[in-house]
Coordinates of C-alpha atoms and ligand atoms in Angstrom, one line a residue:
M1 CA 33.8 -127.0 42.9
T2 CA 36.2 -129.2 45.2
N3 CA 35.1 -130.5 48.4
T4 CA 38.0 -127.9 50.3
D5 CA 36.0 -125.4 48.2
S6 CA 32.8 -126.4 48.8
I7 CA 32.9 -126.2 52.7
Q8 CA 35.7 -123.3 52.8
S9 CA 33.1 -121.3 51.0
F10 CA 30.9 -121.1 54.5
F11 CA 33.4 -119.5 56.2
S12 CA 35.3 -116.0 56.8
P13 CA 38.6 -116.1 55.2
S14 CA 39.5 -115.5 59.3
C15 CA 38.3 -118.4 60.2
E16 CA 41.1 -121.4 60.9
V17 CA 39.3 -124.7 59.2
K18 CA 41.7 -128.0 57.8
I19 CA 40.0 -130.2 55.8
P20 CA 41.9 -133.5 56.3
E21 CA 43.0 -135.7 53.2
P22 CA 42.4 -139.8 53.5
T23 CA 46.5 -139.6 54.1
T24 CA 46.1 -137.0 56.7
E25 CA 48.1 -138.6 60.1
L26 CA 45.5 -137.9 62.6
H27 CA 46.7 -136.8 65.8
S28 CA 48.2 -133.5 63.1
V29 CA 44.4 -133.1 63.4
V30 CA 42.6 -133.6 66.5
S31 CA 44.5 -134.7 69.6
R32 CA 42.2 -136.8 71.8
W33 CA 42.5 -138.3 75.2
S34 CA 41.8 -142.1 74.1
D35 CA 41.9 -142.5 70.0
S36 CA 38.8 -145.0 71.2
G37 CA 36.7 -144.4 68.3
V38 CA 38.3 -141.0 66.9
D39 CA 39.0 -141.6 62.9
L40 CA 40.1 -138.4 60.2
P41 CA 36.8 -136.4 60.6
A42 CA 35.1 -134.5 57.1
A43 CA 36.8 -130.2 58.7
V44 CA 37.8 -129.2 61.9
V45 CA 37.1 -125.6 62.4
V46 CA 39.0 -123.9 64.8
P47 CA 36.2 -120.5 65.4
S48 CA 37.7 -117.1 66.6
T49 CA 34.3 -115.5 67.2
E50 CA 30.4 -116.9 67.3
D51 CA 30.2 -116.5 63.6
D52 CA 32.0 -118.9 62.3
I53 CA 30.5 -121.7 65.3
I54 CA 27.1 -120.9 63.3
A55 CA 28.8 -121.1 60.3
A56 CA 30.3 -124.9 61.1
I57 CA 26.4 -125.4 61.9
R58 CA 25.1 -124.4 58.6
L59 CA 28.4 -126.8 56.8
A60 CA 26.7 -129.3 58.7
E61 CA 23.1 -128.7 58.3
A62 CA 24.0 -128.6 54.8
K63 CA 26.6 -131.4 54.3
G64 CA 25.1 -133.8 57.2
F65 CA 27.0 -134.1 59.0
R66 CA 27.7 -133.9 62.4
V67 CA 29.2 -130.5 64.6
I68 CA 31.4 -132.0 67.5
P69 CA 32.8 -129.0 69.8
G70 CA 36.4 -130.5 71.1
C71 CA 37.8 -128.5 74.7
G72 CA 40.2 -130.6 76.5
G73 CA 39.6 -133.9 74.3
H74 CA 38.6 -136.3 77.6
G75 CA 35.2 -137.1 76.1
S76 CA 36.0 -140.5 75.5
F77 CA 32.9 -141.0 75.0
V78 CA 32.4 -138.9 72.0
P79 CA 32.7 -140.7 69.1
I80 CA 34.7 -138.9 65.9
D81 CA 34.1 -139.6 62.2
G82 CA 34.3 -139.0 58.6
K83 CA 31.1 -137.1 58.8
T84 CA 32.3 -134.6 62.1
V85 CA 32.8 -131.1 61.6
Y86 CA 35.2 -131.4 64.2
L87 CA 35.5 -127.8 66.5
D88 CA 38.3 -127.2 67.8
L89 CA 37.2 -124.1 70.6
K90 CA 41.0 -123.8 71.6
K91 CA 41.0 -119.4 70.9
L92 CA 37.8 -119.9 72.8
R93 CA 39.7 -119.5 76.5
T94 CA 39.5 -116.2 78.2
V95 CA 37.7 -116.5 81.8
S96 CA 37.4 -113.2 83.8
V97 CA 36.5 -113.2 87.7
D98 CA 33.5 -110.3 88.2
K99 CA 34.4 -109.4 91.9
S100 CA 31.4 -107.6 91.6
N101 CA 29.0 -110.2 92.6
D102 CA 31.0 -113.1 93.0
S103 CA 31.0 -114.6 89.4
V104 CA 33.3 -116.0 86.7
I105 CA 32.8 -115.6 83.2
I106 CA 34.1 -118.5 80.8
A107 CA 34.8 -118.9 77.4
G108 CA 33.3 -122.2 75.2
G109 CA 37.1 -123.5 75.7
A110 CA 38.3 -122.7 78.9
L111 CA 40.7 -125.4 80.4
A112 CA 40.0 -126.7 84.1
A113 CA 43.6 -125.1 84.0
D114 CA 42.3 -121.6 82.3
V115 CA 39.6 -121.4 85.2
L116 CA 41.6 -122.1 88.1
K117 CA 44.8 -119.9 87.3
A118 CA 42.2 -116.6 86.5
C119 CA 40.2 -117.6 89.5
V120 CA 42.9 -118.0 92.6
A121 CA 45.4 -114.1 90.5
E122 CA 41.9 -112.6 92.4
G123 CA 41.9 -114.9 94.8
Y124 CA 38.8 -117.1 93.8
Y125 CA 37.8 -120.6 93.6
T126 CA 35.2 -122.1 91.5
L127 CA 33.7 -125.7 90.7
F128 CA 36.7 -126.5 88.3
P129 CA 37.3 -130.3 87.8
N130 CA 39.9 -131.9 89.4
S131 CA 41.8 -132.1 86.5
N132 CA 43.8 -129.2 84.4
A133 CA 43.4 -131.0 80.7
V134 CA 39.2 -131.2 81.2
G135 CA 37.7 -129.0 79.6
M136 CA 35.5 -126.8 82.0
I137 CA 32.4 -126.5 79.6
G138 CA 32.6 -130.7 78.8
A139 CA 32.9 -131.3 83.1
F140 CA 30.1 -128.5 83.6
L141 CA 27.7 -130.8 81.2
G142 CA 27.4 -133.4 82.8
G143 CA 27.2 -131.9 86.7
A144 CA 30.7 -130.9 87.1
S145 CA 32.3 -132.5 90.0
S146 CA 35.3 -131.0 91.5
A147 CA 37.1 -131.1 94.7
F148 CA 34.6 -128.9 96.4
N149 CA 31.9 -131.3 95.7
G150 CA 31.5 -131.6 100.1
I151 CA 31.1 -127.8 99.5
H152 CA 30.0 -125.9 97.8
G153 CA 27.9 -129.2 95.6
F154 CA 28.5 -129.9 91.6
G155 CA 28.7 -126.8 89.2
I156 CA 25.6 -126.8 88.0
D157 CA 24.5 -126.7 91.6
N158 CA 26.4 -123.0 90.9
V159 CA 25.9 -121.8 87.6
L160 CA 24.7 -118.3 87.3
A161 CA 24.4 -118.2 83.1
I162 CA 24.7 -119.2 79.8
R163 CA 25.3 -118.2 76.7
L164 CA 24.7 -121.0 73.5
I165 CA 23.8 -121.0 70.5
T166 CA 21.6 -123.5 68.8
A167 CA 20.9 -126.1 66.6
S168 CA 19.2 -123.2 64.5
G169 CA 22.0 -120.9 64.5
S170 CA 20.2 -118.1 67.3
I171 CA 21.7 -116.9 70.3
L172 CA 20.4 -118.0 73.7
T173 CA 21.3 -116.8 77.2
L174 CA 20.1 -118.7 79.7
T175 CA 19.4 -118.4 83.6
P176 CA 17.8 -120.1 86.2
S177 CA 14.8 -117.4 85.9
S178 CA 14.3 -118.5 82.3
T179 CA 10.8 -119.3 81.8
G180 CA 8.4 -122.3 79.1
E181 CA 11.1 -124.0 77.3
E182 CA 14.6 -121.6 78.0
A183 CA 13.8 -123.4 81.4
S184 CA 13.7 -126.9 80.2
L185 CA 17.0 -126.5 78.4
F186 CA 18.9 -125.0 80.7
N187 CA 17.7 -127.3 83.5
T188 CA 18.7 -130.1 80.2
L189 CA 22.1 -128.3 80.5
C190 CA 22.5 -128.7 83.9
G191 CA 24.0 -133.2 83.8
A192 CA 22.6 -133.9 80.7
G193 CA 23.8 -131.5 78.3
H194 CA 26.8 -132.9 75.9
G195 CA 24.8 -132.1 72.2
L196 CA 22.1 -129.4 72.7
G197 CA 23.9 -126.7 70.9
I198 CA 27.4 -125.0 71.9
I199 CA 28.1 -123.1 74.9
T200 CA 30.0 -119.7 74.7
S201 CA 30.5 -118.7 77.9
L202 CA 29.1 -119.5 81.2
T203 CA 28.8 -117.6 84.5
L204 CA 29.5 -119.6 88.0
T205 CA 29.4 -118.6 91.6
A206 CA 33.2 -117.4 92.6
F207 CA 34.3 -117.9 95.9
P208 CA 36.4 -116.0 98.0
I209 CA 39.6 -118.4 99.1
S210 CA 39.7 -116.3 101.8
G211 CA 36.3 -117.8 103.0
L212 CA 38.2 -121.6 103.9
R213 CA 40.0 -120.0 106.4
L214 CA 43.5 -122.2 105.0
T215 CA 47.1 -121.9 106.8
D216 CA 49.1 -119.7 105.3
N217 CA 46.9 -119.4 102.1
K218 CA 47.7 -124.1 100.9
I219 CA 45.9 -126.3 100.9
W220 CA 46.3 -129.0 103.3
I221 CA 47.5 -132.7 101.7
R222 CA 48.8 -135.5 102.9
R223 CA 50.1 -138.5 100.4
T224 CA 51.0 -141.6 101.3
I225 CA 52.5 -144.9 99.1
F226 CA 52.0 -148.3 100.4
P227 CA 53.6 -151.6 99.2
P228 CA 50.6 -153.8 97.8
T229 CA 51.8 -155.9 100.9
A230 CA 49.8 -153.5 102.9
I231 CA 46.6 -152.8 100.6
A232 CA 44.0 -154.5 103.7
T233 CA 46.3 -151.7 105.6
A234 CA 45.3 -149.0 103.2
A235 CA 41.4 -149.6 102.1
E236 CA 40.9 -150.5 106.4
V237 CA 42.4 -146.2 106.6
Y238 CA 40.7 -144.7 103.3
M239 CA 37.1 -146.7 104.8
Q240 CA 37.8 -145.0 108.1
L241 CA 37.4 -141.3 106.4
Q242 CA 34.3 -142.5 105.1
P243 CA 31.4 -140.6 105.0
P244 CA 34.6 -137.8 104.8
A245 CA 34.0 -134.4 106.5
G246 CA 32.8 -131.5 104.0
P247 CA 35.8 -130.1 103.7
L248 CA 38.0 -133.8 103.0
V249 CA 38.3 -134.7 99.5
P250 CA 40.1 -138.6 100.3
I251 CA 41.1 -140.0 97.2
L252 CA 43.0 -144.0 96.9
G253 CA 44.0 -144.8 93.4
F254 CA 46.5 -147.9 92.1
A255 CA 48.8 -146.8 90.0
R256 CA 52.3 -148.6 88.6
A257 CA 55.3 -146.5 89.7
P258 CA 56.6 -144.6 86.7
P259 CA 60.0 -145.7 84.2
N260 CA 62.2 -142.9 86.1
S261 CA 61.4 -144.2 89.5
P262 CA 63.7 -147.1 91.0
A263 CA 60.7 -149.6 91.8
K264 CA 59.7 -149.2 88.1
G265 CA 56.5 -150.8 86.9
A266 CA 55.8 -151.9 90.6
P267 CA 52.3 -151.6 92.2
M268 CA 51.6 -149.2 94.7
I269 CA 48.4 -147.5 96.6
M270 CA 48.1 -144.7 97.4
V271 CA 46.4 -142.6 99.8
S272 CA 45.6 -138.9 99.3
L273 CA 44.1 -136.6 100.6
A274 CA 42.8 -132.7 100.4
Y275 CA 41.4 -130.5 103.5
F276 CA 39.4 -127.0 102.5
G277 CA 40.0 -125.5 105.4
P278 CA 42.7 -125.1 108.5
R279 CA 45.9 -127.5 109.0
E280 CA 44.6 -128.1 112.6
E281 CA 41.1 -129.6 110.7
A282 CA 42.7 -130.8 108.8
E283 CA 44.3 -133.2 111.0
Q284 CA 41.2 -134.1 113.3
A285 CA 39.3 -134.9 110.2
A286 CA 42.6 -137.2 108.9
A287 CA 43.4 -138.7 112.0
A288 CA 43.2 -142.5 110.4
A289 CA 45.6 -141.5 108.5
L290 CA 48.2 -140.4 110.4
A291 CA 48.4 -143.4 112.6
P292 CA 52.1 -144.3 113.4
D293 CA 50.8 -147.9 113.1
V294 CA 50.0 -147.0 109.3
T295 CA 52.9 -144.6 108.0
G296 CA 54.6 -147.5 109.8
Q297 CA 53.7 -149.3 106.9
A298 CA 54.0 -147.4 103.9
I299 CA 56.4 -146.9 101.3
S300 CA 56.3 -142.9 101.7
A301 CA 54.1 -140.2 103.9
A302 CA 54.2 -137.1 103.2
T303 CA 52.3 -134.2 104.4
L304 CA 52.2 -131.4 101.8
A305 CA 51.4 -127.3 101.9
V306 CA 49.9 -126.8 98.0
P307 CA 49.6 -123.5 97.1
F308 CA 46.3 -123.4 95.4
A309 CA 47.2 -123.1 91.6
N310 CA 49.1 -125.9 91.8
M311 CA 45.8 -127.6 93.6
N312 CA 45.1 -130.5 90.7
D313 CA 49.2 -130.5 89.3
G314 CA 48.9 -134.3 91.4
A315 CA 46.4 -135.7 88.7
D316 CA 48.2 -134.5 85.6
A317 CA 50.1 -138.1 85.1
F318 CA 46.7 -139.2 83.7
N319 CA 46.2 -136.3 81.5
G320 CA 48.3 -137.0 79.1
H321 CA 46.9 -137.6 75.3
G322 CA 46.4 -140.3 72.7
G323 CA 47.1 -144.4 73.4
L324 CA 43.8 -146.4 74.1
K325 CA 41.9 -146.4 77.3
E326 CA 38.4 -148.4 78.2
M327 CA 37.4 -145.8 81.6
Y328 CA 34.8 -147.6 83.9
T329 CA 32.8 -145.4 86.5
C330 CA 31.0 -146.8 89.1
M331 CA 29.0 -144.3 91.3
L332 CA 28.3 -146.6 95.1
E333 CA 26.7 -145.8 98.1
S334 CA 28.5 -148.3 99.9
L335 CA 32.2 -150.2 99.8
S336 CA 34.5 -152.7 101.8
V337 CA 37.9 -153.5 102.9
A338 CA 36.8 -156.4 101.7
S339 CA 36.3 -155.1 98.0
I340 CA 38.3 -152.7 97.9
T341 CA 41.5 -155.3 98.5
R342 CA 40.0 -157.8 95.9
A343 CA 39.5 -154.7 92.7
F344 CA 43.3 -153.5 93.6
E345 CA 45.1 -157.3 93.4
R346 CA 42.0 -157.9 89.9
W347 CA 43.7 -154.3 88.9
R348 CA 48.1 -156.0 89.5
R349 CA 45.8 -158.5 87.8
L350 CA 45.9 -157.3 84.4
G351 CA 49.3 -156.0 84.3
D352 CA 50.3 -158.7 85.1
E353 CA 49.4 -160.7 82.5
V354 CA 48.7 -158.2 79.9
E355 CA 52.3 -156.1 78.9
D356 CA 50.4 -153.4 76.6
A357 CA 48.2 -152.7 79.8
C358 CA 50.8 -153.0 82.1
P359 CA 52.4 -149.5 82.6
R360 CA 49.6 -147.2 82.8
T361 CA 46.3 -148.7 83.6
Y362 CA 45.1 -147.2 86.9
T363 CA 41.9 -146.8 89.6
I364 CA 40.7 -144.7 91.2
V365 CA 38.4 -143.9 94.0
G366 CA 37.2 -140.4 95.4
S367 CA 34.5 -139.9 97.9
W368 CA 33.3 -136.4 99.3
N369 CA 30.6 -135.8 101.9
T370 CA 26.6 -135.7 99.9
Q371 CA 25.2 -133.0 102.2
A372 CA 25.6 -130.3 100.1
L373 CA 24.4 -132.0 97.2
V374 CA 21.6 -133.3 98.5
A375 CA 21.0 -129.7 100.1
S376 CA 21.4 -128.5 96.8
A377 CA 18.2 -130.2 95.8
A378 CA 16.0 -129.7 99.0
A379 CA 16.9 -126.3 98.0
A380 CA 15.4 -126.2 94.5
A381 CA 12.2 -128.3 95.7
G382 CA 11.5 -125.5 98.6
A383 CA 12.0 -122.7 96.0
G384 CA 8.4 -124.3 94.4
G385 CA 9.6 -127.2 92.4
A386 CA 10.9 -130.7 92.0
D387 CA 14.5 -130.3 91.7
S388 CA 15.0 -130.4 87.6
K389 CA 18.5 -130.5 87.4
F390 CA 19.5 -133.3 85.4
Y391 CA 22.1 -135.5 88.4
R392 CA 20.4 -138.2 89.6
H393 CA 22.7 -139.8 92.6
R394 CA 22.8 -137.1 94.9
S395 CA 23.1 -139.6 97.9
R396 CA 26.0 -141.2 96.1
G397 CA 29.3 -140.2 97.9
I398 CA 31.8 -142.8 96.1
I399 CA 32.9 -142.9 93.0
V400 CA 35.2 -145.0 91.3
Q401 CA 36.8 -144.5 87.8
T402 CA 39.3 -147.6 86.1
T403 CA 40.5 -147.1 83.1
A404 CA 42.1 -149.6 81.3
W405 CA 45.1 -147.7 79.2
Y406 CA 47.0 -149.2 76.4
G407 CA 48.8 -149.2 73.0
K408 CA 47.5 -152.5 70.5
P409 CA 43.7 -152.7 69.6
E410 CA 43.7 -156.3 70.6
T411 CA 44.1 -155.4 73.8
K412 CA 40.3 -154.1 74.0
A413 CA 38.8 -157.7 74.3
A414 CA 40.9 -157.8 77.9
A415 CA 40.7 -154.1 79.4
D416 CA 37.2 -154.6 78.9
E417 CA 36.9 -158.3 80.6
Y418 CA 39.1 -156.7 83.2
G419 CA 36.5 -153.1 83.5
R420 CA 33.6 -155.2 83.7
E421 CA 34.5 -157.1 86.5
A422 CA 36.7 -155.0 88.2
L423 CA 33.7 -152.7 88.2
E424 CA 31.6 -156.2 89.7
I425 CA 33.7 -156.1 92.2
F426 CA 34.0 -152.2 93.6
R427 CA 29.6 -152.6 93.4
E428 CA 29.4 -155.8 95.5
E429 CA 28.6 -154.1 98.6
D430 CA 25.4 -152.8 96.8
A431 CA 24.6 -155.1 94.8
K432 CA 24.2 -157.4 98.5
N433 CA 21.8 -153.7 99.7
K434 CA 20.1 -154.1 96.0
V435 CA 21.0 -151.2 95.5
A436 CA 21.4 -150.5 91.2
P437 CA 23.9 -150.4 89.5
A438 CA 24.6 -146.1 88.5
S439 CA 27.2 -144.2 87.1
F440 CA 28.2 -140.5 85.8
A441 CA 27.2 -138.6 82.5
N442 CA 31.0 -137.2 81.9
N443 CA 32.2 -141.0 82.1
L444 CA 29.4 -142.7 79.3
R445 CA 31.0 -145.5 77.9
F446 CA 29.9 -146.9 74.6
G447 CA 27.2 -150.1 75.4
L448 CA 26.3 -148.3 78.8
D449 CA 22.6 -148.5 79.7
L450 CA 22.2 -144.7 80.4
E451 CA 19.5 -145.6 83.2
E452 CA 22.1 -145.9 85.0
V453 CA 22.8 -142.7 84.6
Y454 CA 19.6 -140.7 84.4
S455 CA 16.2 -141.9 85.2
R456 CA 13.8 -143.1 82.6
D457 CA 11.7 -139.3 83.1
M458 CA 14.8 -137.6 82.6
I459 CA 15.9 -140.2 79.2
G460 CA 12.4 -138.6 78.0
E461 CA 12.6 -135.4 78.7
L462 CA 16.3 -135.6 76.9
K463 CA 15.1 -136.4 73.7
R464 CA 11.6 -134.4 74.2
V465 CA 14.2 -131.1 74.8
R466 CA 16.6 -132.4 71.9
Q467 CA 13.9 -132.9 69.8
L468 CA 12.4 -129.6 70.3
W469 CA 15.9 -127.5 69.9
D470 CA 17.9 -129.9 67.4
P471 CA 15.8 -131.7 65.6
K472 CA 17.5 -132.3 62.6
G473 CA 20.6 -133.6 64.7
I474 CA 23.5 -131.6 64.3
F475 CA 24.7 -132.3 67.3
W476 CA 26.0 -135.6 68.0
S477 CA 24.4 -136.5 71.6
P478 CA 24.4 -140.0 74.1
V479 CA 20.5 -140.1 73.3
G480 CA 21.6 -140.5 69.6
D481 CA 23.6 -142.7 69.2
D482 CA 22.7 -146.5 69.4
R483 CA 25.4 -147.1 71.2
F484 CA 24.4 -146.7 73.8
R485 CA 21.5 -148.9 75.5
Ligands
FAD1 C1 41.5 -137.5 82.9 C2 40.2 -137.1 83.4 C3 39.2 -136.5 84.8 C4 38.7 -136.0 84.7 N1 38.1 -135.1 85.6 C5 36.6 -135.2 85.9 C6 36.4 -134.0 86.7 O1 37.4 -133.9 87.8 N2 35.0 -133.7 86.8 C7 34.4 -134.2 86.6 O2 32.9 -133.8 86.7 N3 34.7 -134.3 84.7 C8 35.8 -135.0 84.9 N4 35.9 -135.7 83.7 C9 34.4 -136.2 82.9 C10 34.9 -134.8 82.0 O3 34.6 -134.1 82.6 C11 34.4 -135.4 80.8 O4 35.0 -135.8 80.1 C12 34.2 -134.8 80.1 O5 33.4 -134.5 78.8 C13 35.6 -133.6 78.9 O6 35.1 -132.2 78.3 P1 36.8 -132.2 77.7 O7 36.7 -130.8 77.2 O8 37.9 -132.2 78.5 O9 36.3 -133.1 76.1 P2 35.6 -133.1 74.9 O10 36.3 -134.8 74.4 O11 36.8 -131.9 73.9 O12 34.1 -132.6 74.8 C14 33.6 -133.8 76.0 C15 32.0 -133.4 75.1 O13 31.7 -131.7 75.4 C16 31.1 -131.1 75.0 N5 31.5 -130.0 74.5 C17 32.7 -129.3 75.6 N6 32.8 -128.3 74.8 C18 31.6 -127.9 74.8 C19 30.7 -126.2 74.3 N7 31.6 -124.9 74.8 N8 30.0 -126.4 74.0 C20 29.3 -127.4 73.8 N9 29.4 -128.7 74.3 C21 30.8 -129.0 74.9 C22 30.7 -131.8 73.8 O14 30.2 -132.6 73.8 C23 32.1 -132.5 73.2 O15 32.0 -133.7 72.1 C24 37.7 -136.1 84.2 C25 38.2 -137.6 82.7 C26 39.5 -137.2 82.7 C27 39.5 -138.7 81.3

């Protein structure tokens, strides 16, 4: 039997299976947000049923492979190599809203855009990530941060049920009422869930859009672009909005003007504000950004009324697959105008000095009101237990994500040096206050100390739960990968 026949024999004839040759072009079988750490897998399986997934698990068990599910492909911290069975979940994308109990059932391969569109069509929203192309389950497993953190907390705080195929091939339905080891598994999936099984459906609470009282049913968005000379003003405006009101989502960004712009390649600073409430409230909450002396320094400033279904479109430029990307992330308690200004100069220097990283390297600083996140934990404790979900940094309301995006492998050293230095600058205030470095489970990076994401107790429990449910290591998990500390 050839290798191909032997792999195919695990699957029904209706299941799509690709077995790459050494000469196969990588992108013809696997498309990922970043090509860093991605090689040809042993096989690509495109399941259309749960039985196909179980067959992939049996194949991995028999051949000593590892099953890695792929959905949006944005998980740049997940290694793919010749021992990987890549489970491409693109055929499992159904989303159905159940209005009778304000919930949404999401299939294992659905993207944020699938969930957004299906919910909005029924007059609802849920906790989908801010990027259309991100996989819903991938985001959920690390917490699911969304534009609604300040109103409802994270996705993991609003989960009703998880349908999971385990490494033994059994199918479990886990809920907040699960008991014993199934309860431990449920809690671990909520924030530290990468590599504990294959989720084929996730049920989240869905919220009526009408509850937000939007003016004309549209989202108030204010976008202001500043030139480099106005970095201090942009930083001051951003900091005046901290901590943001619950429905306000302020984002500060550094990016180069796109190739089709008259100022092609020029560094720009963007302050983007979205408000999930009435326009008058939005204008009050965002007053600092609307002052004439602020807009007077901008290249452009516009107030938009954006249909709900398009709320994530502004981030599409960051979703392109391919190329090499190093994502550096930190979560902060505090930040200063001086640090933002220095971080901007460091970002600009990378582009000025390293042509390969110039056009597309970007920085995003996002923030949210932490009250809803903290309240969710308190509610869990009030219900008779401690907060047993795996999200440690509920009181940190600022996240920095800076991505060095380049094309030549030899640029990696400069990209990494940039990332390390940028985080050090962003962390200056927290360091002064002796606040320990923190990072986000959804933005892991090889070399990261996992204690930046989880407490020591959480890591111990994650290892225990993984050993119990996946003793043979059929799935990839950061705790089984020595590229993490
Ligand atoms: C541009 C960009 C924007 C982002 N925005 C956000 C954001 O707004 N909010 C946020 O929380 N995160 C965000 N992230 C982080 C993102 O949530 C994680 O990278 C997540 O892992 C991506 O999931 P994916 O399906 O797109 O990626 P993939 O690489 O396809 O999947 C990543 C991992 O998720 C797991 N996984 C995926 N599907 C399943 C499944 N059905 N069953 C079991 N395991 C599964 C697997 O371990 C898989 O290896 C963003 C990342 C990028 C690059």
